Coordinates of C-alpha atoms and ligand atoms in Angstrom, one line a residue:
X1 CA 73.4 93.9 100.8
X2 CA 72.3 97.5 100.3
X3 CA 74.4 100.0 102.2
X4 CA 74.2 103.7 102.9
X5 CA 77.6 105.4 103.2
X6 CA 77.4 108.9 104.7
X7 CA 80.5 110.8 103.7
X8 CA 80.8 108.4 100.8
X9 CA 82.5 110.9 98.5
X10 CA 85.2 111.6 101.1
X11 CA 88.6 110.0 101.5
X12 CA 87.8 106.8 103.4
X13 CA 84.2 106.8 102.4
X14 CA 84.9 106.6 98.7
X15 CA 87.3 103.7 99.1
X16 CA 84.6 101.9 101.1
X17 CA 82.2 102.6 98.3
X18 CA 84.7 101.1 95.8
X19 CA 85.0 98.0 97.9
X20 CA 81.3 97.5 98.5
X21 CA 80.5 97.8 94.8
X22 CA 83.4 95.5 93.9
X23 CA 81.9 92.9 96.3
X24 CA 78.6 93.1 94.5
X25 CA 76.6 95.2 97.0
X26 CA 74.3 98.2 96.3
X27 CA 75.4 101.6 97.6
X28 CA 73.7 104.9 98.4
X29 CA 76.1 107.7 99.0
X30 CA 75.1 110.7 101.1
X31 CA 77.5 113.6 100.9
X32 CA 77.2 117.3 101.0
X33 CA 80.6 117.8 99.2
X34 CA 81.9 120.1 101.9
X35 CA 85.1 118.1 101.9
X36 CA 84.2 115.1 99.7
X37 CA 84.9 115.4 96.0
X38 CA 82.6 114.4 93.1
X39 CA 85.7 112.9 91.3
X40 CA 86.1 110.3 94.1
X41 CA 82.9 108.6 93.1
X42 CA 82.5 109.8 89.5
X43 CA 83.5 106.3 88.1
X44 CA 80.4 104.8 89.6
X45 CA 77.7 107.2 88.4
X46 CA 76.6 105.0 85.5
X47 CA 76.4 101.9 87.7
X48 CA 72.7 101.0 88.4
X49 CA 73.7 99.7 91.9
X50 CA 75.0 103.2 92.8
X51 CA 72.9 106.2 93.9
X52 CA 74.2 109.6 95.0
X53 CA 72.2 111.8 97.3
X54 CA 73.6 115.2 97.8
X55 CA 72.7 116.7 101.2
X56 CA 73.4 117.2 104.9
X57 CA 73.7 114.3 107.2
X58 CA 71.7 116.3 109.8
X59 CA 68.7 116.4 107.4
X60 CA 66.4 113.7 108.9
X61 CA 63.9 113.7 106.1
X62 CA 66.6 113.2 103.5
X63 CA 68.1 110.4 105.6
X64 CA 64.9 108.6 106.0
X65 CA 64.5 108.5 102.3
X66 CA 68.2 107.5 101.6
X67 CA 68.1 104.7 104.1
X68 CA 64.9 103.1 102.9
X69 CA 65.6 99.5 102.1
X70 CA 69.2 99.6 103.4
X71 CA 70.6 96.7 105.5
X72 CA 73.5 98.8 106.9
X73 CA 74.5 102.4 107.4
X74 CA 78.2 103.2 107.4
X75 CA 78.4 106.6 109.1
X76 CA 81.6 108.3 108.0
X77 CA 80.3 111.9 107.4
X78 CA 82.2 114.3 109.8
X79 CA 84.2 117.4 109.9
X80 CA 87.7 115.9 110.2
X81 CA 91.1 117.5 110.5
X82 CA 92.8 119.2 113.4
X83 CA 92.8 122.5 111.7
X84 CA 89.0 122.4 111.6
X85 CA 88.8 121.6 115.3
X86 CA 90.7 124.8 116.3
X87 CA 89.0 127.0 113.6
X88 CA 85.4 125.9 113.6
X89 CA 84.6 123.8 116.7
X90 CA 80.8 124.6 116.4
X91 CA 80.6 122.9 113.0
X92 CA 82.7 120.0 114.1
X93 CA 80.3 119.4 117.0
X94 CA 77.1 120.1 115.2
X95 CA 77.8 117.6 112.4
X96 CA 79.3 115.2 114.9
X97 CA 76.5 115.2 117.4
X98 CA 73.4 116.0 115.3
X99 CA 74.6 114.0 112.3
X100 CA 75.1 110.9 114.3
X101 CA 71.8 111.3 116.2
X102 CA 70.0 111.6 112.8
X103 CA 71.7 108.6 111.3
X104 CA 70.8 106.5 114.3
X105 CA 67.2 107.6 114.3
X106 CA 66.8 106.8 110.6
X107 CA 68.6 103.4 111.0
X108 CA 66.3 102.6 113.9
X109 CA 63.3 103.2 111.7
X110 CA 64.8 101.3 108.7
X111 CA 66.0 98.4 110.9
X112 CA 69.5 98.8 109.5
X113 CA 72.8 97.9 111.2
X114 CA 75.0 101.0 111.9
X115 CA 78.8 101.0 111.6
X116 CA 80.0 104.2 113.2
X117 CA 83.4 105.6 112.2
X118 CA 84.7 106.9 115.5
X119 CA 88.3 107.8 116.1
X120 CA 91.4 107.0 118.1
X121 CA 91.2 110.7 119.1
X122 CA 88.6 109.7 121.8
X123 CA 91.4 108.2 123.9
X124 CA 92.9 111.7 124.0
X125 CA 96.3 111.7 125.7
X126 CA 96.0 108.5 127.7
X127 CA 99.6 107.4 128.0
X128 CA 99.0 103.7 128.3
X129 CA 100.1 102.2 125.0
X130 CA 99.0 100.2 123.1
X131 CA 95.5 101.5 123.5
X132 CA 92.9 98.8 124.2
X133 CA 89.2 99.4 123.5
X134 CA 88.4 99.6 127.3
X135 CA 91.1 102.3 127.9
X136 CA 90.0 105.5 129.7
X137 CA 89.5 108.7 127.7
X138 CA 91.9 111.4 128.9
X139 CA 91.1 114.8 127.4
X140 CA 92.3 118.2 128.3
X141 CA 90.3 121.2 129.4
X142 CA 87.3 122.3 127.3
X143 CA 89.0 125.6 126.6
X144 CA 91.3 123.7 124.3
X145 CA 89.4 123.5 121.1
X146 CA 91.3 120.5 119.8
X147 CA 89.3 118.2 122.1
X148 CA 85.9 119.1 120.5
X149 CA 86.2 116.4 117.8
X150 CA 87.0 113.7 120.4
X151 CA 84.1 114.9 122.5
X152 CA 81.6 114.9 119.5
X153 CA 82.8 111.4 118.5
X154 CA 82.5 110.1 122.1
X155 CA 78.9 111.5 122.2
X156 CA 78.3 109.6 119.0
X157 CA 79.5 106.4 120.6
X158 CA 77.3 107.0 123.6
X159 CA 74.3 107.5 121.2
X160 CA 75.2 104.2 119.5
X161 CA 75.2 102.4 122.8
X162 CA 71.9 104.0 123.7
X163 CA 70.4 102.5 120.6
X164 CA 72.2 99.2 121.2
X165 CA 70.2 99.0 124.4
X166 CA 67.0 99.3 122.5
X167 CA 68.2 96.4 120.2
X168 CA 69.8 98.2 117.2
X169 CA 72.9 96.4 116.0
X170 CA 75.6 99.0 116.1
X171 CA 79.4 98.7 115.7
X172 CA 81.8 101.4 116.7
X173 CA 85.2 101.6 115.0
X174 CA 88.0 103.7 116.2
X175 CA 90.2 104.6 113.2
X176 CA 93.9 105.3 113.7
X177 CA 95.4 107.9 111.3
X178 CA 94.2 106.6 107.9
X179 CA 96.2 107.8 104.9
X180 CA 96.3 106.9 101.2
X181 CA 95.2 108.1 97.8
X182 CA 92.4 110.8 97.9
X183 CA 93.4 112.0 101.4
X184 CA 93.2 115.8 101.6
X185 CA 96.5 117.4 100.7
X186 CA 95.5 120.8 102.0
X187 CA 96.2 122.4 105.4
X188 CA 93.0 120.7 106.6
X189 CA 94.3 117.2 105.8
X190 CA 96.4 114.8 107.9
X191 CA 100.2 114.9 108.2
X192 CA 100.9 112.2 105.5
X193 CA 99.4 114.0 102.5
X194 CA 100.7 117.3 103.8
X195 CA 104.3 116.0 104.0
X196 CA 104.0 114.5 100.5
X197 CA 102.7 117.6 99.0
X198 CA 105.4 119.7 100.7
X199 CA 108.1 117.2 99.6
X200 CA 106.9 117.3 96.0
X201 CA 106.8 121.0 96.0
X202 CA 110.4 121.2 97.1
X203 CA 109.9 121.7 100.8
X204 CA 110.2 122.6 103.5
X205 CA 108.6 119.6 105.3
X206 CA 107.1 121.1 108.5
X207 CA 107.5 119.1 111.6
X208 CA 105.8 120.6 114.6
X209 CA 107.2 120.4 118.1
X210 CA 110.2 118.0 118.7
X211 CA 109.0 115.5 116.1
X212 CA 109.1 112.7 118.7
X213 CA 105.3 112.5 118.9
X214 CA 104.1 109.3 117.3
X215 CA 101.1 108.0 115.3
X216 CA 100.2 104.6 113.9
X217 CA 99.5 105.3 110.3
X218 CA 97.0 103.0 108.6
X219 CA 96.8 102.5 104.9
X220 CA 93.2 103.2 103.7
X221 CA 92.8 99.7 102.2
X222 CA 93.3 98.2 105.7
X223 CA 90.9 100.7 107.2
X224 CA 88.3 99.7 104.7
X225 CA 88.9 95.9 105.2
X226 CA 88.2 96.4 108.9
X227 CA 85.1 98.5 108.2
X228 CA 83.6 95.9 105.8
X229 CA 84.2 93.1 108.3
X230 CA 82.3 95.1 111.0
X231 CA 79.2 95.1 108.8
X232 CA 79.4 91.5 107.9
X233 CA 80.5 89.8 111.1
X234 CA 77.5 88.9 113.3
X235 CA 79.6 88.9 116.5
X236 CA 80.6 92.5 115.9
X237 CA 77.2 93.9 116.9
X238 CA 77.3 96.0 120.0
X239 CA 81.1 96.1 120.1
X240 CA 83.9 98.7 119.7
X241 CA 87.1 98.0 117.7
X242 CA 90.3 99.7 117.1
X243 CA 91.1 99.7 113.4
X244 CA 94.7 100.7 112.8
X245 CA 98.2 99.5 112.0
X246 CA 100.2 99.0 115.2
X247 CA 103.5 100.2 113.6
X248 CA 104.4 103.3 115.7
X249 CA 106.1 106.1 113.8
X250 CA 107.6 109.4 115.2
X251 CA 106.6 112.3 113.1
X252 CA 110.2 113.3 112.5
X253 CA 110.8 109.8 111.0
X254 CA 107.7 110.1 108.8
X255 CA 109.2 113.3 107.4
X256 CA 112.5 111.5 106.6
X257 CA 110.7 108.6 105.0
X258 CA 108.6 110.9 102.8
X259 CA 111.6 112.9 101.8
X260 CA 113.6 109.8 100.9
X261 CA 110.7 108.0 99.1
X262 CA 109.9 111.1 97.0
X263 CA 113.6 111.7 96.3
X264 CA 113.0 115.3 97.2
X265 CA 115.8 117.7 98.3
X266 CA 113.3 119.2 100.7
X267 CA 114.6 120.6 104.0
X268 CA 112.9 119.4 107.1
X269 CA 111.9 122.4 109.3
X270 CA 111.0 122.2 113.0
X271 CA 108.3 124.7 113.9
X272 CA 106.4 125.5 117.1
X273 CA 102.9 124.1 117.3
X274 CA 101.3 127.6 117.8
X275 CA 102.6 128.8 114.4
X276 CA 100.1 126.5 112.7
X277 CA 97.3 125.7 115.2
X278 CA 97.2 128.9 117.3
X279 CA 97.0 128.7 121.0
X280 CA 94.0 126.4 121.4
X281 CA 95.9 123.2 120.7
X282 CA 97.4 120.4 122.6
X283 CA 99.1 117.5 120.9
X284 CA 98.7 113.8 121.5
X285 CA 102.1 112.4 122.3
X286 CA 101.7 108.7 121.4
X287 CA 98.9 106.8 119.8
X288 CA 99.3 103.0 119.1
X289 CA 96.3 100.6 118.7
X290 CA 95.9 97.2 120.2
X291 CA 94.3 95.3 117.3
X292 CA 93.9 92.1 119.2
X293 CA 90.2 92.4 119.6
X294 CA 89.6 93.3 115.9
X295 CA 91.9 90.4 114.9
X296 CA 90.0 88.0 117.1
X297 CA 86.4 89.0 116.2
X298 CA 86.7 90.6 112.8
X299 CA 89.6 88.6 111.5
X300 CA 91.3 92.1 110.9
X301 CA 94.9 92.1 110.1
X302 CA 96.6 95.2 108.7
X303 CA 98.6 94.2 105.7
X304 CA 100.2 97.4 104.3
X305 CA 103.5 98.6 106.0
X306 CA 104.3 102.3 106.1
X307 CA 106.9 102.4 103.3
X308 CA 104.6 100.5 101.0
X309 CA 101.6 102.7 101.7
X310 CA 103.6 105.8 101.4
X311 CA 104.9 104.8 98.0
X312 CA 101.4 104.1 96.8
X313 CA 100.2 107.5 98.1
X314 CA 103.1 109.3 96.6
X315 CA 102.4 107.7 93.2
X316 CA 98.8 108.9 93.5
X317 CA 99.8 112.5 94.4
X318 CA 102.2 112.5 91.5
X319 CA 99.6 111.2 89.0
X320 CA 97.2 113.8 90.2
X321 CA 99.6 116.7 90.1
X322 CA 102.1 115.9 87.3
X323 CA 103.6 119.3 87.6
X324 CA 104.1 118.8 91.4
X325 CA 107.9 118.5 91.1
X326 CA 107.9 122.3 90.6
X327 CA 107.0 124.8 93.3
X328 CA 103.3 125.0 92.6
X329 CA 100.8 125.5 95.4
X330 CA 98.6 122.4 95.3
X331 CA 96.2 123.8 97.9
X332 CA 92.6 123.5 96.9
X333 CA 89.3 125.1 97.6
X334 CA 87.5 123.8 100.7
X335 CA 84.4 125.3 102.1
X336 CA 84.6 128.0 99.4
X337 CA 87.9 129.5 100.6
X338 CA 91.5 129.2 99.6
X339 CA 93.3 127.1 102.2
X340 CA 95.7 129.2 104.1
X341 CA 99.0 127.3 104.5
X342 CA 101.6 129.6 106.1
X343 CA 104.3 127.0 105.3
X344 CA 103.8 126.9 101.6
X345 CA 107.1 127.7 99.9
X346 CA 107.2 131.1 98.3
X347 CA 105.8 131.2 94.8
Ligands
UDP401 N1 102.1 117.5 112.1 C1 103.3 118.0 111.7 N2 103.4 118.8 110.6 C2 102.3 119.0 109.8 C3 101.1 118.5 110.2 C4 101.0 117.7 111.3 O1 104.3 117.8 112.4 O2 102.5 119.7 108.8 C5 102.0 116.7 113.3 C6 100.9 117.1 114.2 O3 101.3 118.2 115.1 C7 100.7 115.8 115.0 C8 100.9 114.7 113.9 O4 101.7 115.4 112.9 O5 101.6 115.6 116.0 C9 99.6 114.1 113.3 O6 98.8 115.2 112.9 P1 97.5 115.0 112.1 O7 97.0 116.4 111.8 O8 97.7 114.1 110.9 O9 96.5 114.2 113.0 P2 96.2 113.9 114.5 O10 96.7 112.5 114.6 O11 96.9 114.8 115.4 O12 94.7 113.9 114.6

């Protein structure tokens, strides 16, 4: 098949591109490189089955051209990362809402199936675990910026279902905390690469709150396997699936595992949430997927346990930053500015 991957130079997107090309498919990547990295797709540039389109996912003309001849559009482009939700909610919502509307309109014209990367964040703080796909969304007040991402993704899901009614084959995937090589190590990334970077830099590893909040961390290869299956399985059309590993891990335990697996002497520090996210933040206490439906329909079965996935991710971080055992700041440029990480050890 021929596939468009929006956000294809990003963390999950680039792994999906690798898997698609390895399986013999043709790939068009659309990315504006606001957080995606050219190096994530550089190895494919000479491959005639690979095309790179640099641009904004909200640009309808560009999308129409990029999607021409495609059988499927994987829509992964988004402004992801809790720090973005509290710092720039307008951009999160604009890319989330307008970008998804643009992809769907172009896919409708091209007659392409859409696989929409939504998020476990849409369940908000629903306490009923494990979360099944039909579970209610329980979000806090709109004055809490954190919920803007969940709201934009939920709007995207509604748009998908609107097109489904018109006959477009759409599949909605709710990803649960993907991690692995190429994940953002900066303050805008998820907790796994942050902890690894902190451990390799000598600490401290910063646990916010009491550390008893949990997540279900999913190695990116598993996320990609579920995503590919959603495009290929006929019965997936019109459905929503959780894509995650049901192993539930408290954040304090994650910090210990990262410290032990890196062999770092790093101290684990407990810090108040506000010190990092400001006041406009509310945490999700537990988040565990039911993957029964994905298993049943997509044949999805997460294979990589946390310790194994962490070891692979640590190896990647080490290979990328051979000097990381020192106390260097591994923060990188994002959106043209230096990431501000107040918990970076003193230089
Ligand atoms: N977290 C933490 N220390 C950090 C970064 C994150 O304790 O340096 C916590 C965060 O407060 C949340 C969990 O780790 O409870 C997962 O955060 P992440 O940003 O990875 O994503 P989320 O699942 O909240 O979208």
